[in-house]
Amino acid sequence: HSLVAGVLAHTDPIHKVSIVPRGRAGGYTLMLPERDSSYIQKNKLLDEVKTLLGGRIAESLILEEISTGATNDLERASKIIRKMITEYGMSQALGPLTYGVKQEQVFLGRDFSQNRDYSESVAEAIDKEARKIMNECYAEAESILKNNIEVLHSLARGLMEKETLSSEEVKAIFDAAGLKKPEAPWGHLEDEELKARREAGELKDGVGREETEAGGTMGYVGIKGAPLMEEPSDVQEIRELESGDGEEHE
């Protein structure tokens, strides 16, 4: 996952890679966004699918065998592709339409569902388009791994030795191989200020909170200095009381 994500232009920066099991996952690649966004571009969704396929492809290339380990990745990739086609209108073959009527009322013991409002021929076209997008993403991800197989081995050796690699350690492996993440086409429109602040040391990768001039705090995910929301000072006061750090008021 990390190698594919590190080569594609529209993926979030890698924050950490680990082979330490968490829940059902045998390991994970943690990627954090550089900014909050209320919408996602088509290319970003496609690159996310390619990244999800990286584990299955690497397994096939290195072990010459496949297992059930990539089940969740395949489910997520398939879901993204079908949403692109049926909800987001991102399929050239089926056009800018949505397919399926969502059931708005949820009854006891039932979850949100979707009623089909299209013909069998359209359902067949959706399946065909989903398979086409999946195959194209698979082929590109496979090409990335085959062309950078030594980098894949270097990442594997690093993980076997340390179990967890930080963003700096992953970057060092990529830099040693001459790999550089291409910049997204719209990057220069949005990121100049963030890049300048990062170079000045004002931004910090991670997840946490920082104080504001108003006396409250701001939460950030991805980079410090690009906050997602501000916590009012009265909420901060309640939080301090609950933790025992604040003064009691009647």
PDB file of C-alpha atoms in Angstrom:
ATOM      1  CA  HIS A   1       0.000   0.000   0.000  1.00  0.00           C
ATOM      2  CA  SER A   2       2.676   2.488   1.009  1.00  0.00           C
ATOM      3  CA  LEU A   3       4.737   2.078  -2.174  1.00  0.00           C
ATOM      4  CA  VAL A   4       1.734   2.575  -4.453  1.00  0.00           C
ATOM      5  CA  ALA A   5       0.529   5.528  -2.376  1.00  0.00           C
ATOM      6  CA  GLY A   6       3.997   7.071  -2.388  1.00  0.00           C
ATOM      7  CA  VAL A   7       4.177   7.113  -6.186  1.00  0.00           C
ATOM      8  CA  LEU A   8       0.663   8.368  -6.985  1.00  0.00           C
ATOM      9  CA  ALA A   9      -0.072  12.092  -7.118  1.00  0.00           C
ATOM     10  CA  HIS A  10      -3.526  12.196  -5.530  1.00  0.00           C
ATOM     11  CA  THR A  11      -2.981  10.219  -2.311  1.00  0.00           C
ATOM     12  CA  ASP A  12      -2.562  11.708   1.171  1.00  0.00           C
ATOM     13  CA  PRO A  13       0.975  11.823   2.637  1.00  0.00           C
ATOM     14  CA  ILE A  14       2.142   8.684   4.446  1.00  0.00           C
ATOM     15  CA  HIS A  15       2.375   9.225   8.205  1.00  0.00           C
ATOM     16  CA  LYS A  16       3.253   5.715   9.422  1.00  0.00           C
ATOM     17  CA  VAL A  17       3.567   2.136   8.153  1.00  0.00           C
ATOM     18  CA  SER A  18       3.397  -0.852  10.491  1.00  0.00           C
ATOM     19  CA  ILE A  19       3.178  -4.633  10.427  1.00  0.00           C
ATOM     20  CA  VAL A  20       1.937  -4.737  14.022  1.00  0.00           C
ATOM     21  CA  PRO A  21      -1.559  -6.331  13.884  1.00  0.00           C
ATOM     22  CA  ARG A  22      -4.531  -4.128  14.785  1.00  0.00           C
ATOM     23  CA  GLY A  23      -7.907  -5.861  14.986  1.00  0.00           C
ATOM     24  CA  ARG A  24      -8.427  -7.952  11.866  1.00  0.00           C
ATOM     25  CA  ALA A  25      -5.649  -6.134  10.010  1.00  0.00           C
ATOM     26  CA  GLY A  26      -2.224  -7.734   9.890  1.00  0.00           C
ATOM     27  CA  GLY A  27      -0.681  -4.275   9.505  1.00  0.00           C
ATOM     28  CA  TYR A  28      -1.582  -0.819   8.254  1.00  0.00           C
ATOM     29  CA  THR A  29      -0.482   2.219   6.286  1.00  0.00           C
ATOM     30  CA  LEU A  30      -1.611   5.434   7.964  1.00  0.00           C
ATOM     31  CA  MET A  31      -2.070   8.400   5.637  1.00  0.00           C
ATOM     32  CA  LEU A  32      -3.172  11.815   6.896  1.00  0.00           C
ATOM     33  CA  PRO A  33      -4.748  14.569   4.769  1.00  0.00           C
ATOM     34  CA  GLU A  34      -3.001  17.919   4.460  1.00  0.00           C
ATOM     35  CA  ARG A  35      -6.255  19.845   4.655  1.00  0.00           C
ATOM     36  CA  ASP A  36      -9.916  19.437   5.479  1.00  0.00           C
ATOM     37  CA  SER A  37     -12.059  18.952   2.380  1.00  0.00           C
ATOM     38  CA  SER A  38     -15.791  18.632   1.864  1.00  0.00           C
ATOM     39  CA  TYR A  39     -15.441  16.910  -1.514  1.00  0.00           C
ATOM     40  CA  ILE A  40     -13.140  14.404  -3.211  1.00  0.00           C
ATOM     41  CA  GLN A  41     -11.887  14.538  -6.801  1.00  0.00           C
ATOM     42  CA  LYS A  42     -12.275  11.570  -9.129  1.00  0.00           C
ATOM     43  CA  ASN A  43      -8.506  11.078  -9.471  1.00  0.00           C
ATOM     44  CA  LYS A  44      -8.141  10.882  -5.697  1.00  0.00           C
ATOM     45  CA  LEU A  45     -10.792   8.151  -5.523  1.00  0.00           C
ATOM     46  CA  LEU A  46      -9.064   6.194  -8.291  1.00  0.00           C
ATOM     47  CA  ASP A  47      -5.685   6.510  -6.563  1.00  0.00           C
ATOM     48  CA  GLU A  48      -7.276   5.318  -3.327  1.00  0.00           C
ATOM     49  CA  VAL A  49      -8.512   2.210  -5.135  1.00  0.00           C
ATOM     50  CA  LYS A  50      -5.020   1.577  -6.549  1.00  0.00           C
ATOM     51  CA  THR A  51      -3.521   1.951  -3.075  1.00  0.00           C
ATOM     52  CA  LEU A  52      -6.018  -0.525  -1.612  1.00  0.00           C
ATOM     53  CA  LEU A  53      -5.083  -3.064  -4.292  1.00  0.00           C
ATOM     54  CA  GLY A  54      -1.374  -2.804  -3.466  1.00  0.00           C
ATOM     55  CA  GLY A  55      -1.453  -5.488  -0.771  1.00  0.00           C
ATOM     56  CA  ARG A  56      -3.140  -8.128  -2.925  1.00  0.00           C
ATOM     57  CA  ILE A  57      -0.809  -7.411  -5.853  1.00  0.00           C
ATOM     58  CA  ALA A  58       2.338  -7.520  -3.712  1.00  0.00           C
ATOM     59  CA  GLU A  59       1.190 -10.822  -2.245  1.00  0.00           C
ATOM     60  CA  SER A  60       0.694 -12.238  -5.740  1.00  0.00           C
ATOM     61  CA  LEU A  61       4.049 -10.951  -7.045  1.00  0.00           C
ATOM     62  CA  ILE A  62       6.258 -11.929  -4.104  1.00  0.00           C
ATOM     63  CA  LEU A  63       4.582 -15.060  -2.749  1.00  0.00           C
ATOM     64  CA  GLU A  64       3.053 -16.171  -6.070  1.00  0.00           C
ATOM     65  CA  GLU A  65      -0.054 -16.958  -4.049  1.00  0.00           C
ATOM     66  CA  ILE A  66      -3.071 -15.060  -2.752  1.00  0.00           C
ATOM     67  CA  SER A  67      -4.896 -15.292   0.565  1.00  0.00           C
ATOM     68  CA  THR A  68      -7.887 -13.827   2.382  1.00  0.00           C
ATOM     69  CA  GLY A  69      -5.716 -11.064   3.841  1.00  0.00           C
ATOM     70  CA  ALA A  70      -6.844  -8.478   1.294  1.00  0.00           C
ATOM     71  CA  THR A  71     -10.576  -9.137   1.755  1.00  0.00           C
ATOM     72  CA  ASN A  72     -11.308  -5.812   3.440  1.00  0.00           C
ATOM     73  CA  ASP A  73      -9.191  -3.907   0.911  1.00  0.00           C
ATOM     74  CA  LEU A  74     -11.128  -5.458  -1.974  1.00  0.00           C
ATOM     75  CA  GLU A  75     -14.453  -4.670  -0.309  1.00  0.00           C
ATOM     76  CA  ARG A  76     -13.501  -1.037   0.169  1.00  0.00           C
ATOM     77  CA  ALA A  77     -12.120  -0.711  -3.365  1.00  0.00           C
ATOM     78  CA  SER A  78     -15.273  -2.238  -4.862  1.00  0.00           C
ATOM     79  CA  LYS A  79     -17.481   0.052  -2.772  1.00  0.00           C
ATOM     80  CA  ILE A  80     -15.592   3.157  -3.907  1.00  0.00           C
ATOM     81  CA  ILE A  81     -15.878   2.174  -7.566  1.00  0.00           C
ATOM     82  CA  ARG A  82     -19.608   1.436  -7.352  1.00  0.00           C
ATOM     83  CA  LYS A  83     -20.236   4.739  -5.573  1.00  0.00           C
ATOM     84  CA  MET A  84     -18.313   6.535  -8.305  1.00  0.00           C
ATOM     85  CA  ILE A  85     -20.608   4.986 -10.906  1.00  0.00           C
ATOM     86  CA  THR A  86     -23.992   4.961  -9.158  1.00  0.00           C
ATOM     87  CA  GLU A  87     -23.826   7.964  -6.803  1.00  0.00           C
ATOM     88  CA  TYR A  88     -21.174  10.416  -7.979  1.00  0.00           C
ATOM     89  CA  GLY A  89     -21.838  10.317 -11.730  1.00  0.00           C
ATOM     90  CA  MET A  90     -18.144   9.724 -12.488  1.00  0.00           C
ATOM     91  CA  SER A  91     -18.554   7.108 -15.216  1.00  0.00           C
ATOM     92  CA  GLN A  92     -18.110   8.180 -18.826  1.00  0.00           C
ATOM     93  CA  ALA A  93     -20.000   5.100 -19.985  1.00  0.00           C
ATOM     94  CA  LEU A  94     -23.108   5.719 -17.851  1.00  0.00           C
ATOM     95  CA  GLY A  95     -22.955   9.491 -17.691  1.00  0.00           C
ATOM     96  CA  PRO A  96     -23.598  12.024 -14.903  1.00  0.00           C
ATOM     97  CA  LEU A  97     -26.541  10.159 -13.401  1.00  0.00           C
ATOM     98  CA  THR A  98     -27.273   8.538 -10.062  1.00  0.00           C
ATOM     99  CA  TYR A  99     -28.669   5.025  -9.963  1.00  0.00           C
ATOM    100  CA  GLY A 100     -30.737   3.582  -7.122  1.00  0.00           C
ATOM    101  CA  VAL A 101     -33.249   5.287  -4.816  1.00  0.00           C
ATOM    102  CA  LYS A 102     -32.164   5.444  -1.188  1.00  0.00           C
ATOM    103  CA  GLN A 103     -34.759   4.512   1.432  1.00  0.00           C
ATOM    104  CA  GLU A 104     -34.890   7.508   3.777  1.00  0.00           C
ATOM    105  CA  GLN A 105     -37.017   5.974   6.540  1.00  0.00           C
ATOM    106  CA  VAL A 106     -35.230   3.430   8.686  1.00  0.00           C
ATOM    107  CA  PHE A 107     -37.407   0.971  10.560  1.00  0.00           C
ATOM    108  CA  LEU A 108     -36.539  -0.966  13.693  1.00  0.00           C
ATOM    109  CA  GLY A 109     -34.060  -3.698  12.974  1.00  0.00           C
ATOM    110  CA  ARG A 110     -33.306  -2.401   9.468  1.00  0.00           C
ATOM    111  CA  ASP A 111     -30.514  -0.274   8.065  1.00  0.00           C
ATOM    112  CA  PHE A 112     -30.447   2.229   5.221  1.00  0.00           C
ATOM    113  CA  SER A 113     -31.223   0.468   1.962  1.00  0.00           C
ATOM    114  CA  GLN A 114     -31.380   1.317  -1.719  1.00  0.00           C
ATOM    115  CA  ASN A 115     -34.089   0.374  -4.193  1.00  0.00           C
ATOM    116  CA  ARG A 116     -33.086  -0.283  -7.770  1.00  0.00           C
ATOM    117  CA  ASP A 117     -34.717   2.121 -10.229  1.00  0.00           C
ATOM    118  CA  TYR A 118     -32.958   0.965 -13.383  1.00  0.00           C
ATOM    119  CA  SER A 119     -33.262  -1.864 -15.871  1.00  0.00           C
ATOM    120  CA  GLU A 120     -31.358  -5.110 -16.135  1.00  0.00           C
ATOM    121  CA  SER A 121     -29.368  -3.735 -19.061  1.00  0.00           C
ATOM    122  CA  VAL A 122     -28.241  -0.748 -16.948  1.00  0.00           C
ATOM    123  CA  ALA A 123     -27.341  -3.111 -14.072  1.00  0.00           C
ATOM    124  CA  GLU A 124     -25.218  -5.093 -16.531  1.00  0.00           C
ATOM    125  CA  ALA A 125     -23.586  -1.856 -17.746  1.00  0.00           C
ATOM    126  CA  ILE A 126     -22.791  -0.888 -14.130  1.00  0.00           C
ATOM    127  CA  ASP A 127     -21.151  -4.261 -13.506  1.00  0.00           C
ATOM    128  CA  LYS A 128     -19.189  -3.980 -16.739  1.00  0.00           C
ATOM    129  CA  GLU A 129     -17.985  -0.453 -15.932  1.00  0.00           C
ATOM    130  CA  ALA A 130     -17.043  -1.429 -12.359  1.00  0.00           C
ATOM    131  CA  ARG A 131     -15.004  -4.360 -13.672  1.00  0.00           C
ATOM    132  CA  LYS A 132     -13.305  -2.104 -16.249  1.00  0.00           C
ATOM    133  CA  ILE A 133     -12.299   0.522 -13.649  1.00  0.00           C
ATOM    134  CA  MET A 134     -11.087  -2.169 -11.242  1.00  0.00           C
ATOM    135  CA  ASN A 135      -8.962  -3.841 -13.941  1.00  0.00           C
ATOM    136  CA  GLU A 136      -7.431  -0.502 -14.980  1.00  0.00           C
ATOM    137  CA  CYS A 137      -6.566   0.364 -11.379  1.00  0.00           C
ATOM    138  CA  TYR A 138      -5.156  -3.125 -10.793  1.00  0.00           C
ATOM    139  CA  ALA A 139      -2.974  -2.887 -13.900  1.00  0.00           C
ATOM    140  CA  GLU A 140      -1.526   0.501 -12.911  1.00  0.00           C
ATOM    141  CA  ALA A 141      -0.847  -0.550  -9.316  1.00  0.00           C
ATOM    142  CA  GLU A 142       0.784  -3.767 -10.552  1.00  0.00           C
ATOM    143  CA  SER A 143       2.981  -1.769 -12.940  1.00  0.00           C
ATOM    144  CA  ILE A 144       4.114   0.508 -10.084  1.00  0.00           C
ATOM    145  CA  LEU A 145       5.106  -2.462  -7.917  1.00  0.00           C
ATOM    146  CA  LYS A 146       6.845  -4.343 -10.733  1.00  0.00           C
ATOM    147  CA  ASN A 147       8.848  -1.258 -11.734  1.00  0.00           C
ATOM    148  CA  ASN A 148       9.883  -0.599  -8.129  1.00  0.00           C
ATOM    149  CA  ILE A 149      10.280  -4.133  -6.804  1.00  0.00           C
ATOM    150  CA  GLU A 150      13.595  -3.314  -5.059  1.00  0.00           C
ATOM    151  CA  VAL A 151      11.928  -0.466  -3.172  1.00  0.00           C
ATOM    152  CA  LEU A 152       9.234  -2.916  -2.099  1.00  0.00           C
ATOM    153  CA  HIS A 153      11.925  -5.250  -0.738  1.00  0.00           C
ATOM    154  CA  SER A 154      13.598  -2.322   1.067  1.00  0.00           C
ATOM    155  CA  LEU A 155      10.319  -1.401   2.757  1.00  0.00           C
ATOM    156  CA  ALA A 156       9.778  -5.038   3.737  1.00  0.00           C
ATOM    157  CA  ARG A 157      13.287  -5.282   5.236  1.00  0.00           C
ATOM    158  CA  GLY A 158      12.756  -2.079   7.195  1.00  0.00           C
ATOM    159  CA  LEU A 159       9.451  -3.328   8.570  1.00  0.00           C
ATOM    160  CA  MET A 160      10.883  -6.727   9.477  1.00  0.00           C
ATOM    161  CA  GLU A 161      13.644  -4.971  11.412  1.00  0.00           C
ATOM    162  CA  LYS A 162      11.645  -2.206  13.138  1.00  0.00           C
ATOM    163  CA  GLU A 163       7.991  -3.328  12.738  1.00  0.00           C
ATOM    164  CA  THR A 164       6.940   0.322  12.324  1.00  0.00           C
ATOM    165  CA  LEU A 165       8.341   2.963   9.961  1.00  0.00           C
ATOM    166  CA  SER A 166       7.731   6.695  10.360  1.00  0.00           C
ATOM    167  CA  SER A 167       7.048   9.066   7.471  1.00  0.00           C
ATOM    168  CA  GLU A 168      10.699  10.184   7.557  1.00  0.00           C
ATOM    169  CA  GLU A 169      11.964   6.600   7.336  1.00  0.00           C
ATOM    170  CA  VAL A 170       9.634   5.788   4.444  1.00  0.00           C
ATOM    171  CA  LYS A 171      10.723   8.981   2.683  1.00  0.00           C
ATOM    172  CA  ALA A 172      14.381   8.049   3.162  1.00  0.00           C
ATOM    173  CA  ILE A 173      13.785   4.710   1.427  1.00  0.00           C
ATOM    174  CA  PHE A 174      11.975   6.453  -1.434  1.00  0.00           C
ATOM    175  CA  ASP A 175      14.687   9.124  -1.736  1.00  0.00           C
ATOM    176  CA  ALA A 176      17.421   6.470  -1.859  1.00  0.00           C
ATOM    177  CA  ALA A 177      15.630   4.905  -4.840  1.00  0.00           C
ATOM    178  CA  GLY A 178      15.029   8.263  -6.525  1.00  0.00           C
ATOM    179  CA  LEU A 179      11.257   8.065  -6.078  1.00  0.00           C
ATOM    180  CA  LYS A 180       9.437  11.354  -5.739  1.00  0.00           C
ATOM    181  CA  LYS A 181       5.716  11.835  -5.282  1.00  0.00           C
ATOM    182  CA  PRO A 182       4.349  13.881  -8.196  1.00  0.00           C
ATOM    183  CA  GLU A 183       2.423  17.016  -7.329  1.00  0.00           C
ATOM    184  CA  ALA A 184      -1.323  17.006  -7.941  1.00  0.00           C
ATOM    185  CA  PRO A 185      -2.309  19.337 -10.835  1.00  0.00           C
ATOM    186  CA  TRP A 186      -4.237  21.647  -8.493  1.00  0.00           C
ATOM    187  CA  GLY A 187      -1.562  21.628  -5.779  1.00  0.00           C
ATOM    188  CA  HIS A 188      -0.085  25.029  -6.664  1.00  0.00           C
ATOM    189  CA  LEU A 189      -3.521  26.619  -6.302  1.00  0.00           C
ATOM    190  CA  GLU A 190      -4.074  25.522  -2.710  1.00  0.00           C
ATOM    191  CA  ASP A 191      -0.790  24.550  -1.136  1.00  0.00           C
ATOM    192  CA  GLU A 192       1.623  27.465  -1.574  1.00  0.00           C
ATOM    193  CA  GLU A 193       0.784  28.976   1.813  1.00  0.00           C
ATOM    194  CA  LEU A 194       0.863  25.569   3.539  1.00  0.00           C
ATOM    195  CA  LYS A 195       4.213  24.723   1.931  1.00  0.00           C
ATOM    196  CA  ALA A 196       5.708  28.036   3.040  1.00  0.00           C
ATOM    197  CA  ARG A 197       4.461  27.513   6.587  1.00  0.00           C
ATOM    198  CA  ARG A 198       5.785  23.930   6.656  1.00  0.00           C
ATOM    199  CA  GLU A 199       9.212  25.093   5.484  1.00  0.00           C
ATOM    200  CA  ALA A 200       9.152  27.773   8.188  1.00  0.00           C
ATOM    201  CA  GLY A 201       8.471  25.075  10.807  1.00  0.00           C
ATOM    202  CA  GLU A 202       4.984  26.340  11.637  1.00  0.00           C
ATOM    203  CA  LEU A 203       3.250  23.103  10.644  1.00  0.00           C
ATOM    204  CA  LYS A 204       3.567  19.721  12.287  1.00  0.00           C
ATOM    205  CA  ASP A 205       2.366  16.347  11.044  1.00  0.00           C
ATOM    206  CA  GLY A 206       0.099  14.437  13.386  1.00  0.00           C
ATOM    207  CA  VAL A 207      -3.149  14.625  15.302  1.00  0.00           C
ATOM    208  CA  GLY A 208      -3.740  16.814  18.334  1.00  0.00           C
ATOM    209  CA  ARG A 209      -4.838  20.191  19.664  1.00  0.00           C
ATOM    210  CA  GLU A 210      -3.304  23.653  19.828  1.00  0.00           C
ATOM    211  CA  GLU A 211      -4.234  26.780  21.777  1.00  0.00           C
ATOM    212  CA  THR A 212      -5.850  29.777  20.081  1.00  0.00           C
ATOM    213  CA  GLU A 213      -5.542  33.479  20.820  1.00  0.00           C
ATOM    214  CA  ALA A 214      -9.172  33.497  22.002  1.00  0.00           C
ATOM    215  CA  GLY A 215      -8.321  31.137  24.837  1.00  0.00           C
ATOM    216  CA  GLY A 216      -9.861  28.020  23.304  1.00  0.00           C
ATOM    217  CA  THR A 217      -8.212  25.181  21.415  1.00  0.00           C
ATOM    218  CA  MET A 218      -8.195  23.977  17.833  1.00  0.00           C
ATOM    219  CA  GLY A 219      -8.158  20.346  16.757  1.00  0.00           C
ATOM    220  CA  TYR A 220      -6.073  19.382  13.773  1.00  0.00           C
ATOM    221  CA  VAL A 221      -5.673  16.205  11.735  1.00  0.00           C
ATOM    222  CA  GLY A 222      -2.816  15.912   9.266  1.00  0.00           C
ATOM    223  CA  ILE A 223      -0.963  19.151   9.936  1.00  0.00           C
ATOM    224  CA  LYS A 224      -0.819  21.512  12.856  1.00  0.00           C
ATOM    225  CA  GLY A 225      -1.793  24.991  11.755  1.00  0.00           C
ATOM    226  CA  ALA A 226      -4.509  23.769   9.374  1.00  0.00           C
ATOM    227  CA  PRO A 227      -7.309  23.275  11.934  1.00  0.00           C
ATOM    228  CA  LEU A 228     -10.582  21.510  11.265  1.00  0.00           C
ATOM    229  CA  MET A 229     -12.567  23.081  14.069  1.00  0.00           C
ATOM    230  CA  GLU A 230     -12.240  25.407  17.038  1.00  0.00           C
ATOM    231  CA  GLU A 231     -13.316  24.455  20.521  1.00  0.00           C
ATOM    232  CA  PRO A 232     -14.917  27.360  22.436  1.00  0.00           C
ATOM    233  CA  SER A 233     -13.320  28.420  25.717  1.00  0.00           C
ATOM    234  CA  ASP A 234     -16.382  27.322  27.746  1.00  0.00           C
ATOM    235  CA  VAL A 235     -16.132  23.804  26.322  1.00  0.00           C
ATOM    236  CA  GLN A 236     -12.430  23.858  27.114  1.00  0.00           C
ATOM    237  CA  GLU A 237     -13.311  24.863  30.696  1.00  0.00           C
ATOM    238  CA  ILE A 238     -15.674  21.884  31.052  1.00  0.00           C
ATOM    239  CA  ARG A 239     -13.028  19.556  29.621  1.00  0.00           C
ATOM    240  CA  GLU A 240     -10.480  20.801  32.174  1.00  0.00           C
ATOM    241  CA  LEU A 241     -12.941  20.310  35.053  1.00  0.00           C
ATOM    242  CA  GLU A 242     -13.652  16.737  33.942  1.00  0.00           C
ATOM    243  CA  SER A 243      -9.956  15.980  33.814  1.00  0.00           C
ATOM    244  CA  GLY A 244      -9.293  17.698  37.143  1.00  0.00           C
ATOM    245  CA  ASP A 245      -6.964  20.290  35.596  1.00  0.00           C
ATOM    246  CA  GLY A 246      -9.295  23.278  35.855  1.00  0.00           C
ATOM    247  CA  GLU A 247     -10.700  25.373  38.648  1.00  0.00           C
ATOM    248  CA  GLU A 248     -14.131  24.541  40.037  1.00  0.00           C
ATOM    249  CA  HIS A 249     -16.913  27.105  39.596  1.00  0.00           C
ATOM    250  CA  GLU A 250     -20.332  27.016  41.196  1.00  0.00           C
TER     251      GLU A 250
END
